[in-house]
Tab-separated table of C-alpha atoms in Angstrom:
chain	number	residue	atom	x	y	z
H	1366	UNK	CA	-74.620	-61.701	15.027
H	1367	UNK	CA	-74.352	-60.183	11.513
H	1368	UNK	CA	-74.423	-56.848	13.252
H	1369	UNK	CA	-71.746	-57.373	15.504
H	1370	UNK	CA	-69.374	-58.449	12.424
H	1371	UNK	CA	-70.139	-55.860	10.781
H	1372	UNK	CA	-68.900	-53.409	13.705
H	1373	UNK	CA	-65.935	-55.222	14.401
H	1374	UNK	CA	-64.624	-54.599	10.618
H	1375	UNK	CA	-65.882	-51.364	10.975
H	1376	UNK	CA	-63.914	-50.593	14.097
H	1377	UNK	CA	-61.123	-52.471	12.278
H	1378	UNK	CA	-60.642	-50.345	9.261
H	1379	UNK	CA	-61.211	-47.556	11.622
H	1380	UNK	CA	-58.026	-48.427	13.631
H	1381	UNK	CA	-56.536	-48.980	10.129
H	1382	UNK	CA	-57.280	-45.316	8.833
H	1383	UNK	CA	-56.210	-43.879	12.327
H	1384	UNK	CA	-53.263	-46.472	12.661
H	1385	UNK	CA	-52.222	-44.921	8.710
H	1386	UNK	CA	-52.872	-41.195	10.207
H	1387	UNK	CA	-50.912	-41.656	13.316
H	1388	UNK	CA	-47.956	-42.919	10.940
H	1389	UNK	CA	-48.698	-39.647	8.343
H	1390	UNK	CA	-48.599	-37.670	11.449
H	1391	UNK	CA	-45.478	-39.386	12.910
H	1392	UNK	CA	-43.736	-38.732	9.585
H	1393	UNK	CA	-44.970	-35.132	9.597
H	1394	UNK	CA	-43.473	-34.530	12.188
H	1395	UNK	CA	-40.003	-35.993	11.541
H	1396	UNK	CA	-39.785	-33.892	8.495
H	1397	UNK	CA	-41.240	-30.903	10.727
H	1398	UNK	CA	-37.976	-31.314	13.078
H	1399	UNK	CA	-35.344	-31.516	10.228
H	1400	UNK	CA	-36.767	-28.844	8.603
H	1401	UNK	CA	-36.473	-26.781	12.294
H	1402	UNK	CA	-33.010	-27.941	12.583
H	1403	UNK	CA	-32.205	-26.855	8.929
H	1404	UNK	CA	-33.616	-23.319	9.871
H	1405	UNK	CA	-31.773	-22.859	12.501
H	1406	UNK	CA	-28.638	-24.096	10.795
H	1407	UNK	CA	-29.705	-21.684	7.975
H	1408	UNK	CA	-30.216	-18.690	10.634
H	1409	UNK	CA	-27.008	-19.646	12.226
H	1410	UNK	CA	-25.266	-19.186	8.967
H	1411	UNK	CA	-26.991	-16.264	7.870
H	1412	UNK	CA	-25.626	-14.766	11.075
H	1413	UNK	CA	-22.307	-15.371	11.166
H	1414	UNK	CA	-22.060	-14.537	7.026
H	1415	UNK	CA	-23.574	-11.843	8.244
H	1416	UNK	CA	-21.496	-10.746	11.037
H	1417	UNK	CA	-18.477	-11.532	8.726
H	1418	UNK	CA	-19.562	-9.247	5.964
H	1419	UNK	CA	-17.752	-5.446	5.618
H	1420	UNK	CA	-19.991	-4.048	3.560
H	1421	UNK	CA	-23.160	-1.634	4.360
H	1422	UNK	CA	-25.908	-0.346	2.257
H	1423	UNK	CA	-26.999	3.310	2.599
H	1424	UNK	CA	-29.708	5.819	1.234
H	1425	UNK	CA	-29.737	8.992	0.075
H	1426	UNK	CA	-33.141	11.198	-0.712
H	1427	UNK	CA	-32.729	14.116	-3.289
H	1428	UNK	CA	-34.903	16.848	-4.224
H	1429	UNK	CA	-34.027	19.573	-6.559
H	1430	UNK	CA	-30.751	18.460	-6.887
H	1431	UNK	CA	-30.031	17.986	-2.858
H	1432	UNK	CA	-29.595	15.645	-0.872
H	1433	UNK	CA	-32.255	16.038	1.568
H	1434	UNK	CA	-32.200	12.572	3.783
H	1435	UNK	CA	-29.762	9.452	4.011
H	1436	UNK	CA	-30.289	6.173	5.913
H	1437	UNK	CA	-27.583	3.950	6.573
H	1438	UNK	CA	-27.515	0.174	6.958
H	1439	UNK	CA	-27.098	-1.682	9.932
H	1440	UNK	CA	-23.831	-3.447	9.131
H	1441	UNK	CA	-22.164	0.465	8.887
H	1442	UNK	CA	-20.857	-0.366	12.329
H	1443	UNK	CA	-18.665	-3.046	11.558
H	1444	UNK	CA	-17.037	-1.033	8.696
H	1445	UNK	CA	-16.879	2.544	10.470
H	1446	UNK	CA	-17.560	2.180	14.423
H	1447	UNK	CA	-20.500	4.332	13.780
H	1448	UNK	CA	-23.925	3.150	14.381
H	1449	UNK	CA	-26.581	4.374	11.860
H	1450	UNK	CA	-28.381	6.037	14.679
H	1451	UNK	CA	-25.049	8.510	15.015
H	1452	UNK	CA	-25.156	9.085	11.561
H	1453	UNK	CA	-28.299	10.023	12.251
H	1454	UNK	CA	-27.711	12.260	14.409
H	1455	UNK	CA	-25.109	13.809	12.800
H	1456	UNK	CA	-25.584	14.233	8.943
H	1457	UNK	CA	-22.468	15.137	8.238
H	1458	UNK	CA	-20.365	12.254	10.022
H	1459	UNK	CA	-20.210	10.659	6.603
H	1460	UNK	CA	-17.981	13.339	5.592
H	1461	UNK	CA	-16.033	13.861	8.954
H	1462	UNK	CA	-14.490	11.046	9.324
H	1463	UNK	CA	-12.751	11.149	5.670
H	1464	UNK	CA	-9.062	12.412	6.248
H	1465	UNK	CA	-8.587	15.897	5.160
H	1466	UNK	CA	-6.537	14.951	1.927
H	1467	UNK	CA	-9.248	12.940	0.722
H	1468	UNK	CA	-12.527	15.142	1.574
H	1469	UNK	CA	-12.173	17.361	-1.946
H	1470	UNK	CA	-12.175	14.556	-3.863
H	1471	UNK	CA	-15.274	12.919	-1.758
H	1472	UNK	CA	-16.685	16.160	-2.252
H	1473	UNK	CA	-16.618	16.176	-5.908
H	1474	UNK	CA	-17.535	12.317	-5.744
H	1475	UNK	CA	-20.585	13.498	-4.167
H	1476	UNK	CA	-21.344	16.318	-6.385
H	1477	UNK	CA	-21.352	13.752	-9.495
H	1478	UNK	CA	-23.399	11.519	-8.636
H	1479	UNK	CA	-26.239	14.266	-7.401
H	1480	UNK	CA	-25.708	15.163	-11.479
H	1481	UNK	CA	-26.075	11.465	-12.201
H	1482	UNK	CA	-23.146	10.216	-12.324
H	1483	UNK	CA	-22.531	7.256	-10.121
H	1484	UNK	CA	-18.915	6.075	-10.938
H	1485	UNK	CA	-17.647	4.133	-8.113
H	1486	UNK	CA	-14.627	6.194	-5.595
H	1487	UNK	CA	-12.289	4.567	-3.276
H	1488	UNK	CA	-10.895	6.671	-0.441
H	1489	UNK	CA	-9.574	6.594	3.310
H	1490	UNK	CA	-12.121	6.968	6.450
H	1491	UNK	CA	-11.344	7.180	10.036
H	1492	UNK	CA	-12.562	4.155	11.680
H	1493	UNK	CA	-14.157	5.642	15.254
H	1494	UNK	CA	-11.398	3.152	16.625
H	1495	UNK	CA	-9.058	5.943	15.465
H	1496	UNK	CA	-7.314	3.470	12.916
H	1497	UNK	CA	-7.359	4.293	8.798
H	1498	UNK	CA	-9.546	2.417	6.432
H	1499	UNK	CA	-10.068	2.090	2.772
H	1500	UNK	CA	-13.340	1.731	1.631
H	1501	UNK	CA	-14.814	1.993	-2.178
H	1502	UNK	CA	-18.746	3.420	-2.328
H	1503	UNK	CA	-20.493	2.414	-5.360
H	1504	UNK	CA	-23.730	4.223	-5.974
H	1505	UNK	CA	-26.670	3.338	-7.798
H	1506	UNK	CA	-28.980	6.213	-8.913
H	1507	UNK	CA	-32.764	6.094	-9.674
H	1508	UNK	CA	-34.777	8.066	-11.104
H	1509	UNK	CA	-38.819	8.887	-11.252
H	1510	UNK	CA	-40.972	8.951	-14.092
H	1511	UNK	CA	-39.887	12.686	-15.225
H	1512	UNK	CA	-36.543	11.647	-15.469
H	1513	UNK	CA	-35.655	13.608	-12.307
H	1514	UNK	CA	-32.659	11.992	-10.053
H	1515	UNK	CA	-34.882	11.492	-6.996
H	1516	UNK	CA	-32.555	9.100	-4.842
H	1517	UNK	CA	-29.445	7.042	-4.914
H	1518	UNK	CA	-28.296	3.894	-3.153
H	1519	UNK	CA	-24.655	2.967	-2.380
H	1520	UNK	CA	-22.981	-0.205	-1.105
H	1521	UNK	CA	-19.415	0.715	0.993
H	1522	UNK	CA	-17.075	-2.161	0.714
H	1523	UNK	CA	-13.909	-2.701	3.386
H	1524	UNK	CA	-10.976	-2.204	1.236
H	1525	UNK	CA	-8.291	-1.915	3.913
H	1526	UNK	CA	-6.791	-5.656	3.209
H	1527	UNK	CA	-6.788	-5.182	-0.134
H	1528	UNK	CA	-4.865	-2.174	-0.479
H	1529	UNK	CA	-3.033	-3.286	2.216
H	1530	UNK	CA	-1.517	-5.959	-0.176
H	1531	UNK	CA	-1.714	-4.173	-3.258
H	1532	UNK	CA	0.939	-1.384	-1.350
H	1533	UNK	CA	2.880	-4.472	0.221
H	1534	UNK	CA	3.419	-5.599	-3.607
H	1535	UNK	CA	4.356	-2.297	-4.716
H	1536	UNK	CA	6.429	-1.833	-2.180
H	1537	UNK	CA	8.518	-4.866	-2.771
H	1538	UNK	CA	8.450	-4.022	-6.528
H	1539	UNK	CA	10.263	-0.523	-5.786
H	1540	UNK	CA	12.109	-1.395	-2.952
H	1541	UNK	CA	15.712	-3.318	-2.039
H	1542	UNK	CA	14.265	-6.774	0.264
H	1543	UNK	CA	18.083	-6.431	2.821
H	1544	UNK	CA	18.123	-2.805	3.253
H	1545	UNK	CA	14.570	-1.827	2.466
H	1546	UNK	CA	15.751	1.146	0.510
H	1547	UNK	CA	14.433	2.200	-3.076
H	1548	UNK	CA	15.986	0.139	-5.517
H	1549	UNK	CA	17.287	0.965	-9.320
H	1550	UNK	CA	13.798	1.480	-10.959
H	1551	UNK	CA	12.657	3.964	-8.238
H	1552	UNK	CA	15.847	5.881	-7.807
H	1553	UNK	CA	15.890	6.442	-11.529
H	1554	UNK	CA	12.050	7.564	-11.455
H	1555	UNK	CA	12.913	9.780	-8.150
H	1556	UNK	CA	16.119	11.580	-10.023
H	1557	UNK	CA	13.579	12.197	-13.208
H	1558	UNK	CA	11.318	13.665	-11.196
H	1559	UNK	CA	13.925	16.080	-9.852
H	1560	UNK	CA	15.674	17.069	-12.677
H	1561	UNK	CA	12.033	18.347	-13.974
H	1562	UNK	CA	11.870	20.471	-11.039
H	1563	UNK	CA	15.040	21.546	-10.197
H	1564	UNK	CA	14.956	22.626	-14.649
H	1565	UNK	CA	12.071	24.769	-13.932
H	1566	UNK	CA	13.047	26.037	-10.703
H	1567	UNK	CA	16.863	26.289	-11.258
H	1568	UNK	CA	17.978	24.295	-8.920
H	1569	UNK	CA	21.243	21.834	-8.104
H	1570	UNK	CA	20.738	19.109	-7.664
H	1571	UNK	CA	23.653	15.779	-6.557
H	1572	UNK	CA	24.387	12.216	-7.386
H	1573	UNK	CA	26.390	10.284	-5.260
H	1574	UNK	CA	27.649	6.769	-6.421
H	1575	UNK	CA	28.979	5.101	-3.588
H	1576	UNK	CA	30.815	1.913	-3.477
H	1577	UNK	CA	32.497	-0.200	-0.292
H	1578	UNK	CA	35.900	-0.652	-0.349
H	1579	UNK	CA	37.181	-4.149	0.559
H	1580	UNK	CA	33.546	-5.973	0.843
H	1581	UNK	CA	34.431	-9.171	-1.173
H	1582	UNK	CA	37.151	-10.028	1.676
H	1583	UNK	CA	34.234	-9.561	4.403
H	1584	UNK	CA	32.248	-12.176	2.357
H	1585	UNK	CA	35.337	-14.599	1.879
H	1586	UNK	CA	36.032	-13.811	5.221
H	1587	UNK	CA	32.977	-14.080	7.345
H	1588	UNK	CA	30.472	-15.231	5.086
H	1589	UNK	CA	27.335	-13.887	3.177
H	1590	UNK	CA	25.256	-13.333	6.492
H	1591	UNK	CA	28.023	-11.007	7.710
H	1592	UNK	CA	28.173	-9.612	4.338
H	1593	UNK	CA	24.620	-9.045	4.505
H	1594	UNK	CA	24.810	-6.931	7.876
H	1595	UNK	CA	27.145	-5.042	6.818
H	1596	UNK	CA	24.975	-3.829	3.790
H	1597	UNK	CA	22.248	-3.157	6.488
H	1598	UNK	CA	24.307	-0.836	8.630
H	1599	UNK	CA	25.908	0.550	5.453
H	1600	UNK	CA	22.133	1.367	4.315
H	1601	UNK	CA	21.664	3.036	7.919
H	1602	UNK	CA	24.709	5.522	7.884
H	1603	UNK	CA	24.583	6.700	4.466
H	1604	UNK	CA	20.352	7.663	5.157
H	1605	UNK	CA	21.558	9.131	8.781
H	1606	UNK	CA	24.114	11.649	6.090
H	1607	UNK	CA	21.252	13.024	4.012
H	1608	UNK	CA	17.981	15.094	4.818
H	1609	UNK	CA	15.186	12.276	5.485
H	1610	UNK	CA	13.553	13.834	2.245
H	1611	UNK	CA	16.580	12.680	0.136
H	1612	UNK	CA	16.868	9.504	-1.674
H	1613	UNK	CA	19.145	6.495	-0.258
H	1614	UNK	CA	19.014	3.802	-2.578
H	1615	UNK	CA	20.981	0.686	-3.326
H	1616	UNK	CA	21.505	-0.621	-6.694
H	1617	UNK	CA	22.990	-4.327	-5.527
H	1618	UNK	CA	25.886	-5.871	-4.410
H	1619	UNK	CA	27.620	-3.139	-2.392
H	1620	UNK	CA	26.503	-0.086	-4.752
H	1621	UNK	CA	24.656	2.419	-3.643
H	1622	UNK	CA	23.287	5.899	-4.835
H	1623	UNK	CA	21.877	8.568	-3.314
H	1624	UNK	CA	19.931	12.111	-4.524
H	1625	UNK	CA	20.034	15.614	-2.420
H	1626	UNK	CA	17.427	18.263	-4.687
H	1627	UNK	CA	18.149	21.682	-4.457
H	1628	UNK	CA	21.446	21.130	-2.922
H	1629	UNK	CA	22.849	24.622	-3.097
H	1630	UNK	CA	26.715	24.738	-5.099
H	1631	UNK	CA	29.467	21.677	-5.280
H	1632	UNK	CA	30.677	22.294	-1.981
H	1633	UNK	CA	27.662	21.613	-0.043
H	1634	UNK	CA	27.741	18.483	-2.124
H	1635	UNK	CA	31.080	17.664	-0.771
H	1636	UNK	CA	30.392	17.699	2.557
H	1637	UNK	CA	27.727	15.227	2.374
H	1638	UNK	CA	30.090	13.248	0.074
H	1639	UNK	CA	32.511	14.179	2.878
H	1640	UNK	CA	30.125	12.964	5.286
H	1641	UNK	CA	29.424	9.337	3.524
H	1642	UNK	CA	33.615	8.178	3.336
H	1643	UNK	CA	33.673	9.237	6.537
H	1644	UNK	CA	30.894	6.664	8.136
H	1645	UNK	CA	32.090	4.174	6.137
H	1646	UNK	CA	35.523	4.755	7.257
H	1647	UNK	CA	34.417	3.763	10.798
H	1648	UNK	CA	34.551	-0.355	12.094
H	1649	UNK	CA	31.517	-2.682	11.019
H	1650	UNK	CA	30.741	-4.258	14.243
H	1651	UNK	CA	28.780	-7.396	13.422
H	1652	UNK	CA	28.193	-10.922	14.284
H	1653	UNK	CA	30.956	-10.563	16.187
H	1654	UNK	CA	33.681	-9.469	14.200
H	1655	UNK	CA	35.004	-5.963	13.715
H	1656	UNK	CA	35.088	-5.241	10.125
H	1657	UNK	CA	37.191	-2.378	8.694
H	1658	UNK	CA	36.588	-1.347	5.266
H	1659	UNK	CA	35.667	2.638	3.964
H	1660	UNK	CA	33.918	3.852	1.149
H	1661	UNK	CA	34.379	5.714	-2.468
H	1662	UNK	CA	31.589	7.704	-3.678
H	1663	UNK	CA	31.707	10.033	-6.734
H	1664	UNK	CA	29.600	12.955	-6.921
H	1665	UNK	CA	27.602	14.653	-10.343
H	1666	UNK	CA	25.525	18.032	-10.185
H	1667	UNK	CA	22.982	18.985	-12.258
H	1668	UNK	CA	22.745	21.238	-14.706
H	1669	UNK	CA	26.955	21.204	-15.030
H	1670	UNK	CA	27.717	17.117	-15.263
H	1671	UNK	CA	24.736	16.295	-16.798
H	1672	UNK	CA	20.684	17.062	-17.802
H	1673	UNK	CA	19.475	13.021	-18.107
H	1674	UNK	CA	19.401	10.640	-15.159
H	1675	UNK	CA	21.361	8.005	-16.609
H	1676	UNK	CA	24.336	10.455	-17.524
H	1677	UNK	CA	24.063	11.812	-13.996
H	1678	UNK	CA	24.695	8.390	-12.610
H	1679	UNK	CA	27.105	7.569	-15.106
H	1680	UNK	CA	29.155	10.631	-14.247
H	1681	UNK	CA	29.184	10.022	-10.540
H	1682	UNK	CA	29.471	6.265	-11.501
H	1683	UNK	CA	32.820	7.455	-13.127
H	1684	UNK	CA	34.322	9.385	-10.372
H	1685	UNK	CA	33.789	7.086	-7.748
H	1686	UNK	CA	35.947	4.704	-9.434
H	1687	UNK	CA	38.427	7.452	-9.997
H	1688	UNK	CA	38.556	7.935	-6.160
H	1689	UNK	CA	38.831	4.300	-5.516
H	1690	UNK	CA	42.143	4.033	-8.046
H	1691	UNK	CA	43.232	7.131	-6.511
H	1692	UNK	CA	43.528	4.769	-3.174
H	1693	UNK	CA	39.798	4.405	-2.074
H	1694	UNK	CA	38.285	5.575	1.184
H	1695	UNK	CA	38.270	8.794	-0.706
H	1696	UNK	CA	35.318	11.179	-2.682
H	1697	UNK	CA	35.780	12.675	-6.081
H	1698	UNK	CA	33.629	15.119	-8.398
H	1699	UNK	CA	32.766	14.046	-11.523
H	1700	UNK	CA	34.029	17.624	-12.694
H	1701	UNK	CA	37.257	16.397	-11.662
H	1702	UNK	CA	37.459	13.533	-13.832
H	1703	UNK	CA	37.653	12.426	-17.229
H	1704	UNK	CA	33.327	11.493	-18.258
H	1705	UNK	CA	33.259	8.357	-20.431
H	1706	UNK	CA	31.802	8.581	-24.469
H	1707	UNK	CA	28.223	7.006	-23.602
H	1708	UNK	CA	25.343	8.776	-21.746
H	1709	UNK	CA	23.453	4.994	-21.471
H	1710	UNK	CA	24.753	3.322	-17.983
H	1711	UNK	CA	24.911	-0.119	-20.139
H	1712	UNK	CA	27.138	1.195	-22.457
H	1713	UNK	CA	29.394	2.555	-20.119
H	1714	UNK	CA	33.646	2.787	-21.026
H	1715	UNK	CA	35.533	1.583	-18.401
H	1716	UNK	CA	36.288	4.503	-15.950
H	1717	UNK	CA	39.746	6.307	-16.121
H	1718	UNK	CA	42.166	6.471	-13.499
H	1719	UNK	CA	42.421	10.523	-12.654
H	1720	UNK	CA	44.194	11.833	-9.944
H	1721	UNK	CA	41.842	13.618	-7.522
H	1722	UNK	CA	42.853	16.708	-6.383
């Protein structure tokens, strides 16, 4: 009888232990599946960061100063098109698909860092879509025991948004939000430019101030949005009287300017000026209503009415307001007029009725 207790507790704390083992094994097993599940959540992220990501790594071998091999990261077909088994194939792909006014300075990019100097570059490629992309390469270079540069490494980032806003802001910056033409600050850095060149080359070159005649009363009339459209097509007929590598620019309100380079002698500058009154002179046709209003614009050449930017505007400033109190939809040159004392814009006199001619 004492035996057969002492089996049945045995047995007992045997189905104890087990009973314990199955529960260790039951929580096991738990913790097994949510650590499964967070794997796969973890792969699942890992892949789509991954397939997110614009950026590849690449590998170049040197020897003797040479680069002899270079592997390129999987991920260089989401920024380029290419696969790294076409670069591969084709060595030189790296460098073909940079646009032609980039490759010398990829060139030399490449030639620096095979001296050891791995400053960072940021350039265009040709995506194998067809469609441009910035991209900036950073290399890393190492180097063996010796001291000899025996490989580098280089991470290309997908720039393309980037500088896609950075131009947008510069853009803005430098450019009139109706009519999207240059405004004041890049006019005035345009006519510096070429007054340097047309000094060393010995050149002409024109100012045109031009100013609408009778705007307000479209304004009172019609209202700003009219007003507004009428700037617009103003903007369009004064570009379609220049070469498209002039400068059309508006300085607010209904003022505009405009710059020809190497425009030959003053009469070729009076036809254009010519030109301008008479586009202006034709009927605004807009939101419905026919708007009739003309144009004064005042002309200044360089060397003879000026050598500074601000007195060429000033000049042509001055004779388009002597062609507007001469009776408006009319041009003047500012060799024709009477120039006021100060060569500054803000310090300008008030202009001085003269008869044009």
């Amino acid at each position: 009888m004492a035996t057969d207790s002492r089996s049945a507790d045995a047995l007992a704390a045997e189905n104890a232990v087990l009973r314990r083992r199955i529960e260790d094994l039951e929580r096991l097993h738990e913790e097994c599946l949510l650590t499964e599940q967070a794997l796969r959540q973890g792969q699942e992220r890992c892949r789509r960061l991954l397939e997110s990501v614009t950026d590849y790594v690449y590998t170049v071998q040197v020897a003797d100063g040479r680069a002899v091999a270079t592997a390129h990261g999987p991920n260089c077909v989401a920024v380029t098109g290419y696969t790294a088994e076409e670069y591969q194939d084709n060595p030189l792909l790296w460098l073909a698909m940079v646009p032609d006014e980039d490759r010398p300075a990829v060139l030399e990019h490449a030639r620096r860092v095979l001296e050891g100097d791995p400053a960072p570059i940021e350039h265009r490629i040709i995506h194998k879509n067809g469609t441009i992309r910035y991209v900036r390469n950073t290399p890393v270079v190492h180097y063996d025991a010796s001291g000899m540069l025996v490989a580098y490494d280089g991470i290309i980032n997908d720039i393309t948004e980037r500088r896609r806003a950075e131009e947008l802001i510069t853009r803005m910056s430098l450019h009139d939000g109706l009519t999207n033409l240059p405004n004041r600050v890049l006019f005035m850095d345009r006519l510096r430019q070429t007054l340097r060149l047309a000094e060393r080359s010995h050149e002409r070159a024109a100012v045109y101030f031009i100013d609408l005649d009778r705007f307000k009363g479209v304004n009172d009339a019609y209202g700003h949005e009219t007003g507004d459209k009428v700037l617009q097509e103003t903007a369009r007929r004064l570009a379609g009287c220049v070469r498209r590598s002039d400068t059309v620019a508006r300085l607010g309100g209904d003022e505009f300017v405009a710059l020809t380079p190497a425009v030959g002698d003053a009469a070729h500058a009076g036809v254009i000026a010519a030109k301008m009154v008479a586009v202006l002179r034709k009927p605004f046709s807009v939101s419905g209503h026919d708007c009739q209003l003309g144009g004064s614009v005042g002309v200044a050449l360089f060397p003879e009415d000026g050598l500074r930017a601000g007195e060429l505007v000033r000049r042509a400033d001055a004779a388009m307001y002597a062609a507007k109190n001469a009776g408006r939809n009319a041009w003047r040159m500012a060799q024709d007029t009477v120039p006021g004392p100060s060569a500054d814009p803000a310090e300008q006199a008030p202009p001085q009725e003269v008869e044009g001619p």
